[in-house]
């Protein structure tokens, strides 16, 4: 019995203490998201001291504790306290081994060791990273070069060479240390060979430091770097030398020059002639032909693009026959096809289109040729074949201009060029969802990432080292970099063999909605389809309100100041002076009024309105007269301005994609 008194006494003391600890710890856990969010805000504002302090308030009992350690490490690193950063990175790696942040944390730990002069630890860490199959791509090699510099210059040079050559061969890698590595290699005081001179020249050339690049290229035999000698001399302003190098080197070295550099050399050479563009390229074409030089296909294609149609077709034919494997052959064959089609030689045109689709399966012109093969079949009353071509085209290219045209023809609505002033863009009530399926990541990692996103920690995805352009697009959106976000999503979707569903985040990033209220108000007031305004803004500026062209076109709808003045002078309101065109509301107001003017001018013909917005009213009048408007597809393809042809296609692609995504 006497022991019960002691037990009861202990319970009376311990239980309240345990309850107090549990309650206190529960409170800590509840407050952890608040501290983490505050830490992120300070970190994003560059206040790394307060960021470190707030992350430090998160205790070991909280599920956020490991990530708080990681953020403390990053804060200390940003503040230049590398010893503390190293301690925190080590603690994080002990707490979360083999996480999705593992590689980045190890690299940052190694850098922290290096900058805090813990060189032995740094060397071991960088060496481990280099041997790992999951490295971030060459950064560790650069630092190993630095670490070996004092003790073994040859070994140091080998690391710097490795880093430079790897980066030069892979544009996707982090090239932040390319010039530092080149500077280090050149300053080691060791004997450099021709391979070193070329690597150093290439490194400085890539960085547009043409003076230094030329210094190294000049040490090499001309035959090993003729193209770079031409380019660096030209960009450095030594045009007399560059011209002489071109004329003496083309017969000798063009055959061993890569296609991209050779194209640029021909473009430069054309500027050295005193005549018109046609005369200059005619001269170059003659030189290339007489001397059997490399790159004749490019020169012919360039000249053909400047010549009248009949003369151009001869050159396009030559490219197809002489250089069927050339990267210019598909477009050249399209032009030969189009010549036959416009001359109503539909049988030959059909044969050429079929040849194109068999020879070039995945090129830019493939959907265009497939569409016109269907139109050619219709011209010959081959209705079933045309239907088959259009069905395949619509299925394979659902977000392409020609795929959308095919879908519209199959629907028999015949309303592709007709917009609806009664449309209204739905307001964006929710943010675009994070665009990565759970299947690509462990569900535990997805939950962690989403938790961190909820607290505003968007940068964390970079540390996860998961390369995905659609995800990067989402991050750019979060940082309010609208144009960059669209371009990333657009380019990635374009590469996809199988397109994502229209409701996916990928398409919403590619075709986002901004200034919906202003656009809807303008559309309703001026009787213009708001989707058309949105489509035009996406094409003109990618929603960059500060966009400004070389000619002075400004803002979302890229309005010229003189156009703005003209529109304002016609408005019956108080806006009588040139307004701030970088203001989205004002830009949309003036741009939409200009669209209204064009709609009145062209009798509500939306195709002609969009053509005039880009190519000018006078040009559209001339095109209508020259090409007729019975078949709008034919009208567009015959517009002599490539920019306007493509502009019309892109704007109407935007229009129909917006309608499909947000219907």
XYZ file of C-alpha atoms in Angstrom:
663
model
C 0.000 0.000 0.000
C 2.819 2.373 0.884
C 4.053 2.255 -2.754
C 0.715 3.493 -4.038
C 1.290 6.794 -2.280
C 4.552 7.268 -4.209
C 2.943 6.221 -7.536
C 0.027 8.591 -7.034
C 2.429 11.373 -6.088
C 4.516 10.790 -9.232
C 1.390 10.724 -11.415
C 0.193 13.992 -9.869
C 3.503 15.624 -10.864
C 4.201 13.877 -14.216
C 0.777 13.748 -15.895
C 0.202 17.524 -15.885
C 3.774 17.992 -17.190
C 3.231 15.490 -20.018
C -0.106 17.084 -20.907
C 1.545 20.494 -20.879
C 4.320 19.280 -23.225
C 1.795 17.633 -25.575
C -0.397 20.728 -25.662
C 2.669 22.935 -26.162
C 4.001 20.726 -28.951
C 0.578 20.607 -30.585
C 0.583 24.398 -30.531
C 4.067 24.391 -32.128
C 2.833 22.058 -34.855
C -0.155 24.298 -35.512
C 2.040 27.410 -35.699
C 4.673 25.802 -37.943
C 2.935 26.681 -41.244
C 2.688 30.306 -40.109
C 6.409 30.448 -39.267
C 7.315 28.702 -42.535
C 5.181 31.105 -44.568
C 6.723 34.107 -42.824
C 10.176 32.650 -43.450
C 9.399 32.283 -47.165
C 8.196 35.883 -47.368
C 11.382 37.186 -45.731
C 13.484 34.912 -47.965
C 11.767 36.148 -51.130
C 12.286 39.752 -49.992
C 16.010 39.125 -49.512
C 15.853 39.441 -45.712
C 17.782 36.233 -45.047
C 18.432 36.951 -41.368
C 14.726 37.125 -40.519
C 14.042 34.216 -42.852
C 16.569 32.086 -40.954
C 15.045 33.164 -37.621
C 11.464 32.270 -38.661
C 12.436 28.883 -40.073
C 14.278 28.278 -36.801
C 11.022 28.626 -34.836
C 9.844 25.326 -36.340
C 10.740 22.574 -33.866
C 11.704 18.940 -34.397
C 8.190 17.659 -33.619
C 6.710 19.442 -36.654
C 6.453 17.578 -40.001
C 7.891 20.753 -41.558
C 11.072 20.572 -39.483
C 13.316 18.903 -42.134
C 12.296 21.447 -44.790
C 12.779 24.259 -42.272
C 16.369 23.028 -41.864
C 16.797 23.113 -45.624
C 15.436 26.658 -45.848
C 17.627 27.742 -42.949
C 20.618 26.368 -44.841
C 19.621 28.280 -47.983
C 19.055 31.471 -45.976
C 22.467 31.191 -44.323
C 24.076 30.460 -47.701
C 22.424 33.527 -49.257
C 23.617 35.630 -46.311
C 27.206 34.392 -46.788
C 27.321 32.384 -43.552
C 28.640 29.236 -45.196
C 29.666 27.433 -42.018
C 26.124 27.622 -40.653
C 24.749 26.649 -44.079
C 26.953 23.534 -44.133
C 25.761 22.509 -40.653
C 22.100 22.915 -41.627
C 22.477 21.090 -44.968
C 24.139 18.209 -43.125
C 21.296 18.101 -40.591
C 18.751 18.123 -43.428
C 20.474 15.270 -45.265
C 20.543 13.242 -42.051
C 16.824 13.897 -41.514
C 15.709 13.339 -45.128
C 18.158 10.977 -46.855
C 17.435 10.101 -50.516
C 14.674 12.712 -50.848
C 13.873 14.565 -54.078
C 16.023 17.415 -52.699
C 18.986 15.149 -52.031
C 21.186 16.051 -55.010
C 20.675 19.796 -54.764
C 21.283 19.704 -50.996
C 24.518 17.748 -51.492
C 25.732 20.229 -54.117
C 24.887 23.170 -51.853
C 26.598 21.427 -48.936
C 29.725 20.971 -51.054
C 29.671 24.643 -52.088
C 29.184 25.710 -48.466
C 32.200 23.639 -47.445
C 34.209 25.240 -50.241
C 33.261 28.839 -49.433
C 33.827 28.282 -45.701
C 37.317 26.958 -46.615
C 36.643 23.416 -45.406
C 38.448 22.186 -48.499
C 38.905 18.529 -47.556
C 35.201 18.128 -46.858
C 34.393 20.046 -50.045
C 36.634 17.842 -52.167
C 35.104 14.658 -50.794
C 31.572 15.950 -51.347
C 32.223 17.172 -54.908
C 34.003 13.902 -55.771
C 31.034 11.880 -54.485
C 28.703 14.015 -56.600
C 30.835 13.528 -59.706
C 30.722 9.764 -59.245
C 26.974 9.810 -58.693
C 24.751 9.033 -61.676
C 22.204 11.580 -60.428
C 24.333 14.730 -60.630
C 23.179 18.183 -61.678
C 25.521 18.310 -64.620
C 29.152 19.444 -64.346
C 29.091 22.119 -61.605
C 30.981 19.817 -59.283
C 33.663 19.383 -61.970
C 34.326 23.127 -62.035
C 34.762 23.244 -58.250
C 37.085 20.225 -58.315
C 39.192 22.193 -60.777
C 39.388 25.048 -58.267
C 40.280 22.680 -55.422
C 43.140 21.092 -57.373
C 44.561 24.406 -58.595
C 47.178 24.874 -55.874
C 48.394 21.292 -55.625
C 48.082 19.774 -59.112
C 47.717 22.178 -62.034
C 47.478 19.420 -64.635
C 44.631 17.776 -62.759
C 42.980 21.154 -62.299
C 43.251 21.853 -66.042
C 41.698 18.463 -66.816
C 38.668 19.339 -64.686
C 38.268 22.762 -66.291
C 38.571 21.209 -69.772
C 35.957 18.617 -68.838
C 33.556 21.278 -67.603
C 34.024 23.593 -70.618
C 33.669 20.840 -73.227
C 30.646 19.286 -71.525
C 28.815 22.614 -71.361
C 29.709 23.452 -74.971
C 28.294 20.122 -76.124
C 25.029 20.410 -74.171
C 23.135 23.709 -74.198
C 20.738 22.435 -71.519
C 23.449 22.316 -68.839
C 24.122 25.087 -66.356
C 26.738 27.300 -68.017
C 27.122 29.766 -65.120
C 30.760 28.840 -64.652
C 31.733 28.640 -68.331
C 33.647 31.927 -68.459
C 35.147 31.513 -64.952
C 36.352 28.044 -66.029
C 37.820 29.472 -69.244
C 39.533 32.244 -67.276
C 40.901 29.709 -64.784
C 42.216 27.387 -67.492
C 43.910 30.221 -69.368
C 45.536 31.572 -66.179
C 46.979 28.288 -64.877
C 50.315 28.930 -66.578
C 50.450 25.505 -68.235
C 51.114 24.714 -71.881
C 47.874 24.852 -73.853
C 47.388 22.874 -77.048
C 45.178 23.496 -80.088
C 42.243 21.690 -78.483
C 42.480 24.090 -75.548
C 42.632 27.114 -77.840
C 39.515 25.965 -79.649
C 37.615 25.224 -76.413
C 38.545 28.600 -74.969
C 37.644 30.364 -78.199
C 34.273 28.599 -78.287
C 33.587 29.441 -74.622
C 34.229 33.160 -75.151
C 32.345 33.089 -78.475
C 29.302 31.610 -76.751
C 29.520 34.417 -74.204
C 29.777 36.983 -77.040
C 33.221 38.065 -75.892
C 34.451 38.134 -79.477
C 37.740 39.892 -78.737
C 38.924 37.108 -76.424
C 37.464 34.445 -78.723
C 39.419 35.879 -81.651
C 42.604 35.836 -79.586
C 42.365 32.032 -79.269
C 40.976 31.253 -82.733
C 43.866 33.242 -84.245
C 46.353 30.803 -82.675
C 44.837 27.875 -84.595
C 45.356 26.663 -88.170
C 42.654 28.288 -90.330
C 41.263 24.949 -91.487
C 40.325 23.986 -87.890
C 38.243 27.092 -87.144
C 37.629 28.991 -90.381
C 33.934 29.505 -89.659
C 34.576 30.950 -86.200
C 37.326 33.195 -87.538
C 34.826 34.611 -90.035
C 32.084 35.068 -87.444
C 34.257 36.555 -84.688
C 35.933 38.998 -87.079
C 32.530 40.079 -88.408
C 30.982 40.540 -84.949
C 34.128 42.330 -83.731
C 33.782 44.792 -86.620
C 36.671 43.507 -88.740
C 34.502 43.245 -91.843
C 37.292 43.585 -94.421
C 39.108 40.636 -92.833
C 35.860 38.645 -92.546
C 35.041 39.240 -96.244
C 38.498 38.116 -97.320
C 38.242 35.010 -95.116
C 34.860 34.161 -96.673
C 36.057 34.509 -100.241
C 39.274 32.555 -99.739
C 37.795 29.985 -97.362
C 34.461 29.033 -98.920
C 36.020 26.797 -101.632
C 38.335 25.180 -99.079
C 36.346 24.810 -95.884
C 32.604 25.043 -96.573
C 32.368 21.268 -96.887
C 33.563 20.762 -93.299
C 31.573 23.619 -91.733
C 28.465 22.888 -89.694
C 25.183 23.899 -91.306
C 24.230 26.582 -88.785
C 27.541 28.441 -89.067
C 27.594 28.157 -92.855
C 24.091 29.653 -93.076
C 25.202 32.581 -90.926
C 28.323 33.084 -93.057
C 26.214 33.265 -96.227
C 23.866 35.740 -94.510
C 26.867 37.894 -93.559
C 28.366 37.613 -97.038
C 25.113 38.884 -98.560
C 25.433 42.111 -96.551
C 28.905 42.763 -98.014
C 27.544 43.176 -101.551
C 26.417 46.683 -102.599
C 23.222 45.778 -104.459
C 19.651 44.799 -103.610
C 18.889 41.616 -101.695
C 17.904 39.789 -104.886
C 21.099 40.867 -106.674
C 23.281 39.933 -103.724
C 21.804 36.467 -103.276
C 21.875 35.926 -107.045
C 25.617 36.645 -106.964
C 26.157 34.269 -104.042
C 24.092 31.579 -105.761
C 26.270 31.910 -108.860
C 29.487 31.648 -106.804
C 28.191 28.593 -104.926
C 27.041 26.854 -108.111
C 30.205 27.531 -110.118
C 32.465 26.326 -107.310
C 30.253 23.436 -106.134
C 30.255 24.829 -102.608
C 28.481 23.370 -99.608
C 25.187 24.987 -98.634
C 23.770 25.404 -102.116
C 20.358 24.240 -100.908
C 20.199 27.067 -98.365
C 21.385 29.705 -100.843
C 18.825 28.585 -103.443
C 16.060 28.573 -100.828
C 17.020 32.059 -99.618
C 17.085 33.413 -103.182
C 13.786 31.702 -104.065
C 12.068 33.412 -101.123
C 12.960 36.782 -102.706
C 12.101 36.034 -106.345
C 8.766 36.290 -108.211
C 6.762 33.070 -108.102
C 7.627 31.666 -111.531
C 11.375 32.081 -111.048
C 11.202 30.887 -107.439
C 9.501 27.604 -108.402
C 12.456 26.689 -110.617
C 14.786 26.942 -107.632
C 12.378 25.084 -105.347
C 12.272 22.286 -107.915
C 16.075 22.199 -108.012
C 16.247 21.840 -104.224
C 13.748 18.956 -104.219
C 15.522 17.112 -107.024
C 19.142 17.787 -106.040
C 18.840 17.867 -102.224
C 15.854 15.709 -101.218
C 17.333 15.162 -97.724
C 17.901 18.862 -97.112
C 16.077 20.552 -94.235
C 14.741 23.003 -96.862
C 13.367 20.287 -99.166
C 9.969 19.859 -97.397
C 9.110 23.559 -97.674
C 10.505 23.671 -101.201
C 8.261 20.744 -102.199
C 5.272 22.514 -100.626
C 5.974 25.530 -102.862
C 6.153 23.305 -105.941
C 2.846 21.731 -104.897
C 1.250 25.155 -104.355
C 2.349 26.301 -107.798
C 0.555 23.323 -109.379
C -2.528 23.823 -107.216
C -2.909 27.503 -108.122
C -2.544 26.568 -111.791
C -5.420 24.096 -111.288
C -3.204 21.122 -112.129
C -4.845 19.162 -109.313
C -3.692 15.732 -110.459
C 0.011 16.695 -110.303
C -0.591 18.648 -107.096
C -2.130 15.543 -105.508
C 0.887 13.436 -106.512
C 3.279 16.009 -105.039
C 1.328 16.217 -101.767
C 1.346 12.429 -101.384
C 5.085 12.388 -102.147
C 5.622 15.062 -99.473
C 3.697 13.161 -96.791
C 5.529 9.924 -97.573
C 8.972 11.545 -97.641
C 8.668 14.003 -94.734
C 6.498 12.653 -91.958
C 7.208 14.988 -89.039
C 8.137 18.396 -90.367
C 6.593 21.827 -89.924
C 4.791 21.713 -93.263
C 3.246 18.236 -92.760
C -0.214 19.390 -91.480
C -0.337 22.141 -94.121
C 0.307 19.679 -96.937
C -2.180 17.176 -95.472
C -4.871 19.871 -95.390
C -4.251 20.913 -98.973
C -4.174 17.309 -100.117
C -7.751 17.100 -98.818
C -8.672 20.326 -100.635
C -7.045 18.942 -103.803
C -9.123 15.779 -103.476
C -12.280 17.891 -103.123
C -11.374 19.772 -106.298
C -11.387 16.392 -108.071
C -14.676 15.337 -106.440
C -12.923 12.662 -104.368
C -15.159 13.322 -101.381
C -14.465 10.103 -99.473
C -10.704 10.516 -99.778
C -10.913 14.151 -98.697
C -13.022 13.174 -95.670
C -10.441 10.551 -94.725
C -7.547 13.035 -95.001
C -9.394 15.638 -92.918
C -10.389 13.123 -90.232
C -6.793 11.973 -89.760
C -5.539 15.564 -89.746
C -8.061 16.716 -87.111
C -7.223 13.742 -84.872
C -3.449 14.076 -85.134
C -3.189 17.870 -84.906
C -6.059 19.010 -82.632
C -4.341 22.264 -81.629
C -2.791 23.111 -85.005
C -4.312 25.681 -87.379
C -4.800 23.110 -90.136
C -6.152 20.515 -87.708
C -8.704 23.067 -86.473
C -9.642 23.955 -90.053
C -10.095 20.255 -90.831
C -12.336 19.819 -87.794
C -14.443 22.807 -88.836
C -14.879 21.549 -92.399
C -15.897 18.109 -91.118
C -18.500 19.723 -88.821
C -20.027 21.432 -91.884
C -20.613 24.575 -89.805
C -18.530 26.751 -92.128
C -18.057 29.327 -89.362
C -14.295 29.225 -88.849
C -13.826 32.897 -89.776
C -16.978 34.082 -88.032
C -16.862 35.335 -84.453
C -19.784 35.948 -82.092
C -20.184 39.278 -80.324
C -22.461 37.616 -77.742
C -19.652 35.446 -76.398
C -18.310 36.143 -72.937
C -15.055 34.844 -71.456
C -15.754 33.158 -68.100
C -13.999 34.727 -65.138
C -11.043 32.775 -63.789
C -12.280 31.805 -60.339
C -9.448 29.495 -59.382
C -5.722 29.339 -59.966
C -4.288 26.982 -62.570
C -3.522 23.694 -60.865
C 0.017 22.462 -60.463
C 0.589 20.635 -63.788
C 2.286 17.429 -62.742
C 0.487 14.129 -62.411
C 1.014 12.131 -59.235
C 2.241 9.216 -61.341
C 5.478 11.086 -62.059
C 6.322 11.490 -58.387
C 5.942 9.533 -55.192
C 2.600 10.515 -53.638
C 4.394 11.443 -50.412
C 6.598 13.887 -52.342
C 3.578 15.343 -54.154
C 1.873 16.019 -50.822
C 5.026 17.666 -49.464
C 5.463 19.839 -52.563
C 1.800 20.911 -52.453
C 2.081 21.735 -48.737
C 5.098 23.950 -49.424
C 3.328 25.616 -52.365
C 0.395 26.483 -50.102
C 2.862 28.461 -47.994
C 4.201 30.312 -51.022
C 7.424 28.325 -51.370
C 7.401 27.963 -55.163
C 11.191 28.038 -55.492
C 11.353 24.633 -53.826
C 10.518 22.902 -57.110
C 13.841 24.028 -58.577
C 15.573 22.340 -55.664
C 13.677 19.124 -56.389
C 15.710 18.906 -59.634
C 12.804 17.642 -61.720
C 13.076 18.956 -65.282
C 9.658 19.682 -66.764
C 8.967 22.735 -68.995
C 5.238 22.704 -68.186
C 6.047 22.840 -64.466
C 8.569 25.598 -65.178
C 5.818 27.439 -67.059
C 3.624 27.191 -63.969
C 6.412 28.672 -61.836
C 6.937 31.527 -64.270
C 3.225 32.246 -64.000
C 3.515 32.321 -60.207
C 6.304 34.880 -60.602
C 3.985 36.914 -62.886
C 6.211 36.322 -65.920
C 3.291 35.833 -68.260
C 5.064 35.788 -71.620
C 7.796 33.419 -70.498
C 5.167 31.110 -69.007
C 3.225 30.911 -72.281
C 6.300 30.297 -74.426
C 7.488 27.420 -72.220
C 4.076 25.714 -72.294
C 3.604 26.368 -76.022
C 6.969 24.955 -77.037
C 6.591 21.849 -74.887
C 3.057 21.043 -76.107
C 4.224 21.522 -79.680
C 6.817 18.762 -79.168
C 4.319 16.283 -77.715
C 3.337 13.366 -79.934
C 0.184 12.814 -77.869
C -1.461 16.063 -76.847
C -2.807 16.580 -73.310
C -6.569 16.946 -72.738
C -7.964 20.430 -73.319
C -8.893 20.759 -69.636
C -5.276 20.175 -68.565
C -3.160 22.779 -66.815
C -0.750 22.600 -69.769
C -3.262 24.135 -72.184
C -4.432 26.687 -69.618
C -0.822 27.796 -69.259
C -0.498 27.972 -73.043
C -3.778 29.889 -73.380
C -4.217 31.796 -70.112
C -6.895 34.372 -69.322
C -5.838 37.850 -68.222
C -7.757 41.124 -67.922
C -10.962 39.187 -68.541
C -13.211 41.890 -67.084
C -11.695 44.646 -69.239
C -11.885 42.481 -72.364
C -15.489 41.432 -71.710
C -16.545 45.051 -71.110
C -14.843 46.197 -74.327
C -16.391 43.302 -76.267
C -19.901 43.969 -74.985
C -19.717 47.734 -75.508
C -18.199 47.570 -79.006
C -19.966 44.388 -80.194
C -16.722 42.438 -80.646
C -16.214 38.823 -79.621
C -14.017 39.048 -76.476
C -12.314 35.794 -77.451
C -11.064 37.552 -80.597
C -9.565 40.351 -78.488
C -7.961 37.761 -76.178
C -6.622 35.808 -79.177
C -5.140 38.929 -80.697
C -3.490 39.996 -77.425
C -1.899 36.575 -77.040
C -0.426 36.855 -80.522
C 0.656 40.486 -80.260
C 2.303 40.575 -76.836
C 1.807 37.281 -74.981
C 0.086 39.456 -72.360
C 3.165 41.569 -71.662
C 1.666 44.998 -70.940
C 5.126 46.593 -71.231
C 5.919 45.103 -74.646
C 7.370 47.559 -77.152
C 8.483 46.794 -80.702
C 11.337 48.414 -82.623
C 8.772 50.399 -84.608
C 7.114 51.761 -81.456
C 4.094 49.440 -81.203
C 3.210 49.411 -77.513
C 1.425 47.342 -74.889
C -0.913 44.370 -74.917
C -2.378 44.986 -78.376
C 0.849 46.483 -79.793
C -0.711 49.782 -80.813
C 1.282 52.344 -82.774
C 1.102 55.846 -81.226
C -0.259 57.343 -84.458
C -2.983 54.679 -84.533
C -3.840 55.488 -80.918
C -4.044 59.204 -81.750
C -6.322 58.501 -84.700
C -8.629 56.251 -82.652
C -8.776 58.743 -79.765
C -9.669 61.569 -82.156
C -12.728 59.580 -83.266
C -13.971 58.734 -79.767
C -16.830 60.686 -78.228
C -15.451 60.824 -74.712
C -12.990 62.737 -72.585
C -9.864 60.876 -73.776
C -8.554 63.508 -76.187
C -4.802 63.131 -75.633
C -2.485 60.197 -76.214
C -3.013 57.905 -73.261
C -0.553 55.624 -71.503
C -0.527 52.649 -73.844
C 1.260 50.483 -71.281
C -1.811 50.669 -69.072
C -3.708 47.414 -69.820
C -7.173 48.939 -69.444
C -6.361 51.860 -71.768
C -4.532 49.670 -74.269
C -7.462 47.234 -74.491
C -9.883 50.162 -74.817
C -7.988 51.793 -77.689
C -7.066 48.514 -79.403
C -10.657 47.265 -79.277
C -11.906 50.543 -80.721
C -9.424 50.128 -83.556
C -10.818 46.620 -84.147
C -14.315 48.139 -84.223
C -13.140 50.647 -86.826
C -11.690 47.829 -88.960
C -14.874 45.771 -88.599
C -16.866 48.726 -89.948
C -14.283 49.300 -92.663
C -14.406 45.646 -93.822
C -18.104 45.004 -93.303
C -17.645 42.781 -90.207
C -15.414 40.354 -92.125
C -13.230 39.130 -89.251
C -10.636 37.536 -91.511
C -10.020 40.827 -93.319
C -10.038 42.678 -89.988
C -7.227 40.519 -88.599
C -5.315 40.704 -91.889
C -5.590 44.515 -91.815
C -4.580 44.729 -88.141
C -1.229 43.234 -89.145
C -0.761 44.026 -92.837
C -2.595 47.344 -93.188
C -5.867 48.357 -94.835
C -4.311 49.228 -98.198
C -2.612 45.857 -98.485
C -5.838 43.993 -97.731
C -7.675 45.968 -100.417
C -4.994 45.013 -102.939
C -5.019 41.336 -101.899
C -8.799 41.146 -102.189
C -8.545 42.505 -105.721
C -5.621 40.262 -106.762
C -6.620 36.956 -105.167
C -10.389 37.080 -104.727
C -12.230 35.921 -101.635
C -14.314 32.962 -102.791
C -12.070 30.557 -100.903
C -10.561 32.060 -97.755
C -8.034 29.231 -97.427
C -6.654 30.061 -100.870
C -6.771 33.790 -100.134
C -4.600 33.393 -97.011
C -1.990 31.170 -98.667
C -1.567 33.691 -101.500
C -0.881 36.686 -99.255
C 2.651 37.726 -100.269
C 3.660 38.740 -96.721
C 4.745 35.640 -94.816
C 4.363 37.535 -91.544
C 0.696 38.343 -92.242
C -0.074 34.832 -93.519
C 1.227 33.308 -90.315
C -0.304 36.045 -88.175
C -3.814 35.290 -89.433
C -3.348 31.569 -88.836
C -2.053 32.081 -85.304
C -4.774 34.534 -84.265
C -7.573 32.231 -85.450
C -5.822 29.247 -83.874
C -5.766 31.212 -80.609
C -9.420 32.119 -81.021
C -10.633 28.565 -81.526
C -8.348 27.129 -78.840
C -9.675 29.646 -76.304
C -13.232 28.719 -77.281
C -12.502 25.001 -76.906
C -10.591 25.279 -73.618
C -12.989 27.637 -71.838
C -16.333 26.798 -73.415
